[in-house]
Amino acid sequence: MDQKVITKFKVATEDAIAELLYLTRTIALEKYAHLVSEEVMEDYIFRHYNDKQIIDEMNSFGNQWLVVYVDEQAAGYAFVTTQGKRPALLEDKKAVCIADFCILKDYLSGEAKQSLLNKCLAISKGYESLWLTEQVDSPLIPFFEAHGLRSIAEQNNFIHPDIRMSYMIKEN
């Protein structure tokens, strides 16, 4: 039986905030907990994924939150923004950033990531470039490359110096 997969834009409602708090915390732990101490993870989650931070980001002009659902269950999210520090290569370009692109492990092999990326790519059509930061050994790297993103540089200061991250860009 086919699964029903849909990606929706989210606004700052009580339900959306609770859903995003669950997704952000769960996925951060799935992606990074095996790489750094529990204390580092808890501090990172506390600083970046709390009620106030998510509400502020949801209410900020230039930001969009998306949630992908599989059979009506939240399976992942993306946070797309025009704000923040961008790679030097994009300094003078009209660019948008996928600040977070996260899928729960249980849904990584299904259609959820494609639905979510399709919506992100649709948002980026009005821009010269799209960029994101992803862990260098992420299973999503080949997926992003297959959709026109290419790695341009590494950085190590995103979550913790021990976690190597890569800037990826796509020119439109």
mmCIF file with all atom_site columns, C-alpha atoms in Angstrom:
data_model
loop_
_atom_site.group_PDB
_atom_site.id
_atom_site.type_symbol
_atom_site.label_atom_id
_atom_site.label_alt_id
_atom_site.label_comp_id
_atom_site.label_asym_id
_atom_site.label_entity_id
_atom_site.label_seq_id
_atom_site.pdbx_PDB_ins_code
_atom_site.Cartn_x
_atom_site.Cartn_y
_atom_site.Cartn_z
_atom_site.occupancy
_atom_site.B_iso_or_equiv
_atom_site.pdbx_formal_charge
_atom_site.auth_seq_id
_atom_site.auth_comp_id
_atom_site.auth_asym_id
_atom_site.auth_atom_id
_atom_site.pdbx_PDB_model_num
ATOM 1   C CA . MET A 1 1   ? 0.000  0.000  0.000   1.00 0.00 ? 1   MET A CA 1
ATOM 2   C CA . ASP A 1 2   ? 1.317  3.440  -0.946  1.00 0.00 ? 2   ASP A CA 1
ATOM 3   C CA . GLN A 1 3   ? 2.075  5.917  1.759   1.00 0.00 ? 3   GLN A CA 1
ATOM 4   C CA . LYS A 1 4   ? 0.569  9.382  1.623   1.00 0.00 ? 4   LYS A CA 1
ATOM 5   C CA . VAL A 1 5   ? 3.408  11.928 1.738   1.00 0.00 ? 5   VAL A CA 1
ATOM 6   C CA . ILE A 1 6   ? 2.757  15.667 1.936   1.00 0.00 ? 6   ILE A CA 1
ATOM 7   C CA . THR A 1 7   ? 4.853  18.692 2.903   1.00 0.00 ? 7   THR A CA 1
ATOM 8   C CA . LYS A 1 8   ? 3.145  21.667 4.543   1.00 0.00 ? 8   LYS A CA 1
ATOM 9   C CA . PHE A 1 9   ? 4.202  25.193 5.485   1.00 0.00 ? 9   PHE A CA 1
ATOM 10  C CA . LYS A 1 10  ? 3.853  25.842 9.218   1.00 0.00 ? 10  LYS A CA 1
ATOM 11  C CA . VAL A 1 11  ? 2.837  28.941 11.177  1.00 0.00 ? 11  VAL A CA 1
ATOM 12  C CA . ALA A 1 12  ? 3.370  29.596 14.872  1.00 0.00 ? 12  ALA A CA 1
ATOM 13  C CA . THR A 1 13  ? 0.457  27.736 16.449  1.00 0.00 ? 13  THR A CA 1
ATOM 14  C CA . GLU A 1 14  ? 0.675  25.785 19.683  1.00 0.00 ? 14  GLU A CA 1
ATOM 15  C CA . ASP A 1 15  ? 0.415  22.473 17.803  1.00 0.00 ? 15  ASP A CA 1
ATOM 16  C CA . ALA A 1 16  ? 3.044  23.440 15.206  1.00 0.00 ? 16  ALA A CA 1
ATOM 17  C CA . ILE A 1 17  ? 5.493  24.557 17.900  1.00 0.00 ? 17  ILE A CA 1
ATOM 18  C CA . ALA A 1 18  ? 5.024  21.322 19.875  1.00 0.00 ? 18  ALA A CA 1
ATOM 19  C CA . GLU A 1 19  ? 5.491  19.291 16.689  1.00 0.00 ? 19  GLU A CA 1
ATOM 20  C CA . LEU A 1 20  ? 8.665  21.189 15.749  1.00 0.00 ? 20  LEU A CA 1
ATOM 21  C CA . LEU A 1 21  ? 10.081 20.887 19.268  1.00 0.00 ? 21  LEU A CA 1
ATOM 22  C CA . TYR A 1 22  ? 9.605  17.119 19.059  1.00 0.00 ? 22  TYR A CA 1
ATOM 23  C CA . LEU A 1 23  ? 11.127 16.875 15.569  1.00 0.00 ? 23  LEU A CA 1
ATOM 24  C CA . THR A 1 24  ? 14.093 19.186 16.226  1.00 0.00 ? 24  THR A CA 1
ATOM 25  C CA . ARG A 1 25  ? 15.072 17.458 19.463  1.00 0.00 ? 25  ARG A CA 1
ATOM 26  C CA . THR A 1 26  ? 14.573 13.905 18.193  1.00 0.00 ? 26  THR A CA 1
ATOM 27  C CA . ILE A 1 27  ? 16.431 14.458 14.929  1.00 0.00 ? 27  ILE A CA 1
ATOM 28  C CA . ALA A 1 28  ? 19.297 16.365 16.578  1.00 0.00 ? 28  ALA A CA 1
ATOM 29  C CA . LEU A 1 29  ? 19.802 13.414 18.913  1.00 0.00 ? 29  LEU A CA 1
ATOM 30  C CA . GLU A 1 30  ? 19.572 10.914 16.039  1.00 0.00 ? 30  GLU A CA 1
ATOM 31  C CA . LYS A 1 31  ? 22.117 12.822 13.944  1.00 0.00 ? 31  LYS A CA 1
ATOM 32  C CA . TYR A 1 32  ? 24.695 13.972 16.490  1.00 0.00 ? 32  TYR A CA 1
ATOM 33  C CA . ALA A 1 33  ? 24.375 12.251 19.898  1.00 0.00 ? 33  ALA A CA 1
ATOM 34  C CA . HIS A 1 34  ? 26.845 9.506  18.938  1.00 0.00 ? 34  HIS A CA 1
ATOM 35  C CA . LEU A 1 35  ? 29.471 12.150 18.033  1.00 0.00 ? 35  LEU A CA 1
ATOM 36  C CA . VAL A 1 36  ? 29.541 14.377 21.121  1.00 0.00 ? 36  VAL A CA 1
ATOM 37  C CA . SER A 1 37  ? 28.802 14.175 24.817  1.00 0.00 ? 37  SER A CA 1
ATOM 38  C CA . GLU A 1 38  ? 25.284 14.274 26.183  1.00 0.00 ? 38  GLU A CA 1
ATOM 39  C CA . GLU A 1 39  ? 26.126 17.613 27.835  1.00 0.00 ? 39  GLU A CA 1
ATOM 40  C CA . VAL A 1 40  ? 27.118 19.167 24.482  1.00 0.00 ? 40  VAL A CA 1
ATOM 41  C CA . MET A 1 41  ? 23.923 17.872 22.850  1.00 0.00 ? 41  MET A CA 1
ATOM 42  C CA . GLU A 1 42  ? 21.647 19.076 25.624  1.00 0.00 ? 42  GLU A CA 1
ATOM 43  C CA . ASP A 1 43  ? 23.276 22.525 25.546  1.00 0.00 ? 43  ASP A CA 1
ATOM 44  C CA . TYR A 1 44  ? 22.930 22.713 21.751  1.00 0.00 ? 44  TYR A CA 1
ATOM 45  C CA . ILE A 1 45  ? 19.251 21.672 21.860  1.00 0.00 ? 45  ILE A CA 1
ATOM 46  C CA . PHE A 1 46  ? 18.533 24.043 24.755  1.00 0.00 ? 46  PHE A CA 1
ATOM 47  C CA . ARG A 1 47  ? 20.077 27.016 22.886  1.00 0.00 ? 47  ARG A CA 1
ATOM 48  C CA . HIS A 1 48  ? 18.671 26.352 19.402  1.00 0.00 ? 48  HIS A CA 1
ATOM 49  C CA . TYR A 1 49  ? 15.482 24.351 19.772  1.00 0.00 ? 49  TYR A CA 1
ATOM 50  C CA . ASN A 1 50  ? 13.377 25.818 22.537  1.00 0.00 ? 50  ASN A CA 1
ATOM 51  C CA . ASP A 1 51  ? 9.902  27.389 22.517  1.00 0.00 ? 51  ASP A CA 1
ATOM 52  C CA . LYS A 1 52  ? 11.140 30.971 22.353  1.00 0.00 ? 52  LYS A CA 1
ATOM 53  C CA . GLN A 1 53  ? 13.717 30.314 19.631  1.00 0.00 ? 53  GLN A CA 1
ATOM 54  C CA . ILE A 1 54  ? 11.259 28.464 17.395  1.00 0.00 ? 54  ILE A CA 1
ATOM 55  C CA . ILE A 1 55  ? 8.500  31.058 17.911  1.00 0.00 ? 55  ILE A CA 1
ATOM 56  C CA . ASP A 1 56  ? 10.946 33.885 17.128  1.00 0.00 ? 56  ASP A CA 1
ATOM 57  C CA . GLU A 1 57  ? 12.164 32.101 13.997  1.00 0.00 ? 57  GLU A CA 1
ATOM 58  C CA . MET A 1 58  ? 8.617  31.292 12.857  1.00 0.00 ? 58  MET A CA 1
ATOM 59  C CA . ASN A 1 59  ? 7.568  34.932 13.272  1.00 0.00 ? 59  ASN A CA 1
ATOM 60  C CA . SER A 1 60  ? 10.631 36.401 11.546  1.00 0.00 ? 60  SER A CA 1
ATOM 61  C CA . PHE A 1 61  ? 10.205 37.768 8.035   1.00 0.00 ? 61  PHE A CA 1
ATOM 62  C CA . GLY A 1 62  ? 12.259 35.789 5.538   1.00 0.00 ? 62  GLY A CA 1
ATOM 63  C CA . ASN A 1 63  ? 11.906 32.461 7.383   1.00 0.00 ? 63  ASN A CA 1
ATOM 64  C CA . GLN A 1 64  ? 9.758  29.495 6.423   1.00 0.00 ? 64  GLN A CA 1
ATOM 65  C CA . TRP A 1 65  ? 9.231  26.238 8.308   1.00 0.00 ? 65  TRP A CA 1
ATOM 66  C CA . LEU A 1 66  ? 8.061  23.122 6.490   1.00 0.00 ? 66  LEU A CA 1
ATOM 67  C CA . VAL A 1 67  ? 6.990  19.781 7.926   1.00 0.00 ? 67  VAL A CA 1
ATOM 68  C CA . VAL A 1 68  ? 6.742  16.602 5.863   1.00 0.00 ? 68  VAL A CA 1
ATOM 69  C CA . TYR A 1 69  ? 4.124  14.026 6.844   1.00 0.00 ? 69  TYR A CA 1
ATOM 70  C CA . VAL A 1 70  ? 3.958  10.345 5.996   1.00 0.00 ? 70  VAL A CA 1
ATOM 71  C CA . ASP A 1 71  ? 0.485  8.924  6.540   1.00 0.00 ? 71  ASP A CA 1
ATOM 72  C CA . GLU A 1 72  ? -0.288 11.992 8.663   1.00 0.00 ? 72  GLU A CA 1
ATOM 73  C CA . GLN A 1 73  ? 2.722  11.409 10.953  1.00 0.00 ? 73  GLN A CA 1
ATOM 74  C CA . ALA A 1 74  ? 5.391  14.131 11.127  1.00 0.00 ? 74  ALA A CA 1
ATOM 75  C CA . ALA A 1 75  ? 8.494  12.640 9.488   1.00 0.00 ? 75  ALA A CA 1
ATOM 76  C CA . GLY A 1 76  ? 10.825 15.619 9.180   1.00 0.00 ? 76  GLY A CA 1
ATOM 77  C CA . TYR A 1 77  ? 11.167 19.345 8.729   1.00 0.00 ? 77  TYR A CA 1
ATOM 78  C CA . ALA A 1 78  ? 13.059 22.046 6.898   1.00 0.00 ? 78  ALA A CA 1
ATOM 79  C CA . PHE A 1 79  ? 13.831 25.580 7.989   1.00 0.00 ? 79  PHE A CA 1
ATOM 80  C CA . VAL A 1 80  ? 14.417 27.912 5.020   1.00 0.00 ? 80  VAL A CA 1
ATOM 81  C CA . THR A 1 81  ? 15.725 31.439 5.543   1.00 0.00 ? 81  THR A CA 1
ATOM 82  C CA . THR A 1 82  ? 17.211 34.428 3.794   1.00 0.00 ? 82  THR A CA 1
ATOM 83  C CA . GLN A 1 83  ? 18.957 35.479 6.996   1.00 0.00 ? 83  GLN A CA 1
ATOM 84  C CA . GLY A 1 84  ? 22.303 34.538 8.522   1.00 0.00 ? 84  GLY A CA 1
ATOM 85  C CA . LYS A 1 85  ? 25.913 34.310 7.436   1.00 0.00 ? 85  LYS A CA 1
ATOM 86  C CA . ARG A 1 86  ? 26.353 32.869 3.980   1.00 0.00 ? 86  ARG A CA 1
ATOM 87  C CA . PRO A 1 87  ? 29.378 31.331 2.260   1.00 0.00 ? 87  PRO A CA 1
ATOM 88  C CA . ALA A 1 88  ? 31.760 33.960 0.826   1.00 0.00 ? 88  ALA A CA 1
ATOM 89  C CA . LEU A 1 89  ? 31.016 32.688 -2.686  1.00 0.00 ? 89  LEU A CA 1
ATOM 90  C CA . LEU A 1 90  ? 27.408 33.876 -2.275  1.00 0.00 ? 90  LEU A CA 1
ATOM 91  C CA . GLU A 1 91  ? 28.029 37.228 -0.529  1.00 0.00 ? 91  GLU A CA 1
ATOM 92  C CA . ASP A 1 92  ? 26.804 39.359 -3.438  1.00 0.00 ? 92  ASP A CA 1
ATOM 93  C CA . LYS A 1 93  ? 24.021 37.073 -4.627  1.00 0.00 ? 93  LYS A CA 1
ATOM 94  C CA . LYS A 1 94  ? 20.327 36.867 -3.877  1.00 0.00 ? 94  LYS A CA 1
ATOM 95  C CA . ALA A 1 95  ? 20.414 33.575 -1.973  1.00 0.00 ? 95  ALA A CA 1
ATOM 96  C CA . VAL A 1 96  ? 18.298 31.451 0.333   1.00 0.00 ? 96  VAL A CA 1
ATOM 97  C CA . CYS A 1 97  ? 19.502 28.929 2.905   1.00 0.00 ? 97  CYS A CA 1
ATOM 98  C CA . ILE A 1 98  ? 18.076 25.607 3.987   1.00 0.00 ? 98  ILE A CA 1
ATOM 99  C CA . ALA A 1 99  ? 19.220 26.141 7.574   1.00 0.00 ? 99  ALA A CA 1
ATOM 100 C CA . ASP A 1 100 ? 17.831 22.748 8.634   1.00 0.00 ? 100 ASP A CA 1
ATOM 101 C CA . PHE A 1 101 ? 16.836 19.781 6.484   1.00 0.00 ? 101 PHE A CA 1
ATOM 102 C CA . CYS A 1 102 ? 16.018 16.866 8.742   1.00 0.00 ? 102 CYS A CA 1
ATOM 103 C CA . ILE A 1 103 ? 14.209 13.577 8.343   1.00 0.00 ? 103 ILE A CA 1
ATOM 104 C CA . LEU A 1 104 ? 13.585 11.080 11.143  1.00 0.00 ? 104 LEU A CA 1
ATOM 105 C CA . LYS A 1 105 ? 15.714 7.952  10.624  1.00 0.00 ? 105 LYS A CA 1
ATOM 106 C CA . ASP A 1 106 ? 12.617 5.777  10.196  1.00 0.00 ? 106 ASP A CA 1
ATOM 107 C CA . TYR A 1 107 ? 11.657 7.798  7.102   1.00 0.00 ? 107 TYR A CA 1
ATOM 108 C CA . LEU A 1 108 ? 15.057 8.378  5.451   1.00 0.00 ? 108 LEU A CA 1
ATOM 109 C CA . SER A 1 109 ? 14.622 5.643  2.860   1.00 0.00 ? 109 SER A CA 1
ATOM 110 C CA . GLY A 1 110 ? 11.131 6.705  1.788   1.00 0.00 ? 110 GLY A CA 1
ATOM 111 C CA . GLU A 1 111 ? 9.610  9.568  -0.175  1.00 0.00 ? 111 GLU A CA 1
ATOM 112 C CA . ALA A 1 112 ? 9.626  12.077 2.699   1.00 0.00 ? 112 ALA A CA 1
ATOM 113 C CA . LYS A 1 113 ? 13.015 13.580 1.847   1.00 0.00 ? 113 LYS A CA 1
ATOM 114 C CA . GLN A 1 114 ? 12.029 14.048 -1.822  1.00 0.00 ? 114 GLN A CA 1
ATOM 115 C CA . SER A 1 115 ? 8.769  15.781 -0.923  1.00 0.00 ? 115 SER A CA 1
ATOM 116 C CA . LEU A 1 116 ? 10.543 18.063 1.531   1.00 0.00 ? 116 LEU A CA 1
ATOM 117 C CA . LEU A 1 117 ? 13.370 18.923 -0.868  1.00 0.00 ? 117 LEU A CA 1
ATOM 118 C CA . ASN A 1 118 ? 10.923 19.573 -3.704  1.00 0.00 ? 118 ASN A CA 1
ATOM 119 C CA . LYS A 1 119 ? 9.216  22.225 -1.575  1.00 0.00 ? 119 LYS A CA 1
ATOM 120 C CA . CYS A 1 120 ? 12.600 23.762 -0.618  1.00 0.00 ? 120 CYS A CA 1
ATOM 121 C CA . LEU A 1 121 ? 13.659 23.859 -4.286  1.00 0.00 ? 121 LEU A CA 1
ATOM 122 C CA . ALA A 1 122 ? 10.349 25.515 -5.215  1.00 0.00 ? 122 ALA A CA 1
ATOM 123 C CA . ILE A 1 123 ? 11.028 28.231 -2.617  1.00 0.00 ? 123 ILE A CA 1
ATOM 124 C CA . SER A 1 124 ? 14.553 28.732 -3.997  1.00 0.00 ? 124 SER A CA 1
ATOM 125 C CA . LYS A 1 125 ? 13.412 29.368 -7.600  1.00 0.00 ? 125 LYS A CA 1
ATOM 126 C CA . GLY A 1 126 ? 13.124 33.101 -6.895  1.00 0.00 ? 126 GLY A CA 1
ATOM 127 C CA . TYR A 1 127 ? 16.788 33.281 -5.852  1.00 0.00 ? 127 TYR A CA 1
ATOM 128 C CA . GLU A 1 128 ? 20.113 33.094 -7.667  1.00 0.00 ? 128 GLU A CA 1
ATOM 129 C CA . SER A 1 129 ? 21.478 30.474 -5.278  1.00 0.00 ? 129 SER A CA 1
ATOM 130 C CA . LEU A 1 130 ? 20.522 28.021 -2.579  1.00 0.00 ? 130 LEU A CA 1
ATOM 131 C CA . TRP A 1 131 ? 22.859 26.763 0.126   1.00 0.00 ? 131 TRP A CA 1
ATOM 132 C CA . LEU A 1 132 ? 22.827 24.474 3.106   1.00 0.00 ? 132 LEU A CA 1
ATOM 133 C CA . THR A 1 133 ? 25.208 23.041 5.662   1.00 0.00 ? 133 THR A CA 1
ATOM 134 C CA . GLU A 1 134 ? 25.288 19.272 6.133   1.00 0.00 ? 134 GLU A CA 1
ATOM 135 C CA . GLN A 1 135 ? 27.441 16.856 8.092   1.00 0.00 ? 135 GLN A CA 1
ATOM 136 C CA . VAL A 1 136 ? 30.201 15.604 5.736   1.00 0.00 ? 136 VAL A CA 1
ATOM 137 C CA . ASP A 1 137 ? 29.368 11.946 6.337   1.00 0.00 ? 137 ASP A CA 1
ATOM 138 C CA . SER A 1 138 ? 25.591 12.411 6.165   1.00 0.00 ? 138 SER A CA 1
ATOM 139 C CA . PRO A 1 139 ? 23.629 9.838  4.160   1.00 0.00 ? 139 PRO A CA 1
ATOM 140 C CA . LEU A 1 140 ? 21.830 12.837 2.589   1.00 0.00 ? 140 LEU A CA 1
ATOM 141 C CA . ILE A 1 141 ? 24.948 14.150 0.758   1.00 0.00 ? 141 ILE A CA 1
ATOM 142 C CA . PRO A 1 142 ? 24.469 11.926 -2.362  1.00 0.00 ? 142 PRO A CA 1
ATOM 143 C CA . PHE A 1 143 ? 20.755 12.833 -2.376  1.00 0.00 ? 143 PHE A CA 1
ATOM 144 C CA . PHE A 1 144 ? 21.575 16.564 -2.348  1.00 0.00 ? 144 PHE A CA 1
ATOM 145 C CA . GLU A 1 145 ? 24.247 16.093 -5.030  1.00 0.00 ? 145 GLU A CA 1
ATOM 146 C CA . ALA A 1 146 ? 21.733 14.278 -7.248  1.00 0.00 ? 146 ALA A CA 1
ATOM 147 C CA . HIS A 1 147 ? 19.581 17.421 -7.044  1.00 0.00 ? 147 HIS A CA 1
ATOM 148 C CA . GLY A 1 148 ? 22.311 19.826 -8.139  1.00 0.00 ? 148 GLY A CA 1
ATOM 149 C CA . LEU A 1 149 ? 23.908 20.833 -4.839  1.00 0.00 ? 149 LEU A CA 1
ATOM 150 C CA . ARG A 1 150 ? 27.687 20.650 -4.656  1.00 0.00 ? 150 ARG A CA 1
ATOM 151 C CA . SER A 1 151 ? 30.064 20.795 -1.711  1.00 0.00 ? 151 SER A CA 1
ATOM 152 C CA . ILE A 1 152 ? 32.230 23.911 -1.684  1.00 0.00 ? 152 ILE A CA 1
ATOM 153 C CA . ALA A 1 153 ? 33.903 24.080 1.732   1.00 0.00 ? 153 ALA A CA 1
ATOM 154 C CA . GLU A 1 154 ? 34.132 22.480 5.152   1.00 0.00 ? 154 GLU A CA 1
ATOM 155 C CA . GLN A 1 155 ? 33.573 24.090 8.509   1.00 0.00 ? 155 GLN A CA 1
ATOM 156 C CA . ASN A 1 156 ? 33.734 22.720 12.039  1.00 0.00 ? 156 ASN A CA 1
ATOM 157 C CA . ASN A 1 157 ? 31.988 25.303 14.192  1.00 0.00 ? 157 ASN A CA 1
ATOM 158 C CA . PHE A 1 158 ? 28.323 24.517 13.617  1.00 0.00 ? 158 PHE A CA 1
ATOM 159 C CA . ILE A 1 159 ? 27.478 22.269 16.576  1.00 0.00 ? 159 ILE A CA 1
ATOM 160 C CA . HIS A 1 160 ? 30.870 21.262 17.907  1.00 0.00 ? 160 HIS A CA 1
ATOM 161 C CA . PRO A 1 161 ? 34.428 21.450 16.509  1.00 0.00 ? 161 PRO A CA 1
ATOM 162 C CA . ASP A 1 162 ? 34.531 17.638 16.274  1.00 0.00 ? 162 ASP A CA 1
ATOM 163 C CA . ILE A 1 163 ? 31.581 17.519 13.868  1.00 0.00 ? 163 ILE A CA 1
ATOM 164 C CA . ARG A 1 164 ? 32.746 18.255 10.335  1.00 0.00 ? 164 ARG A CA 1
ATOM 165 C CA . MET A 1 165 ? 30.173 20.084 8.239   1.00 0.00 ? 165 MET A CA 1
ATOM 166 C CA . SER A 1 166 ? 30.113 21.001 4.555   1.00 0.00 ? 166 SER A CA 1
ATOM 167 C CA . TYR A 1 167 ? 28.623 23.980 2.757   1.00 0.00 ? 167 TYR A CA 1
ATOM 168 C CA . MET A 1 168 ? 26.658 22.854 -0.292  1.00 0.00 ? 168 MET A CA 1
ATOM 169 C CA . ILE A 1 169 ? 25.350 25.252 -2.945  1.00 0.00 ? 169 ILE A CA 1
ATOM 170 C CA . LYS A 1 170 ? 23.092 25.156 -5.970  1.00 0.00 ? 170 LYS A CA 1
ATOM 171 C CA . GLU A 1 171 ? 23.076 27.903 -8.565  1.00 0.00 ? 171 GLU A CA 1
ATOM 172 C CA . ASN A 1 172 ? 19.658 28.565 -10.138 1.00 0.00 ? 172 ASN A CA 1
#
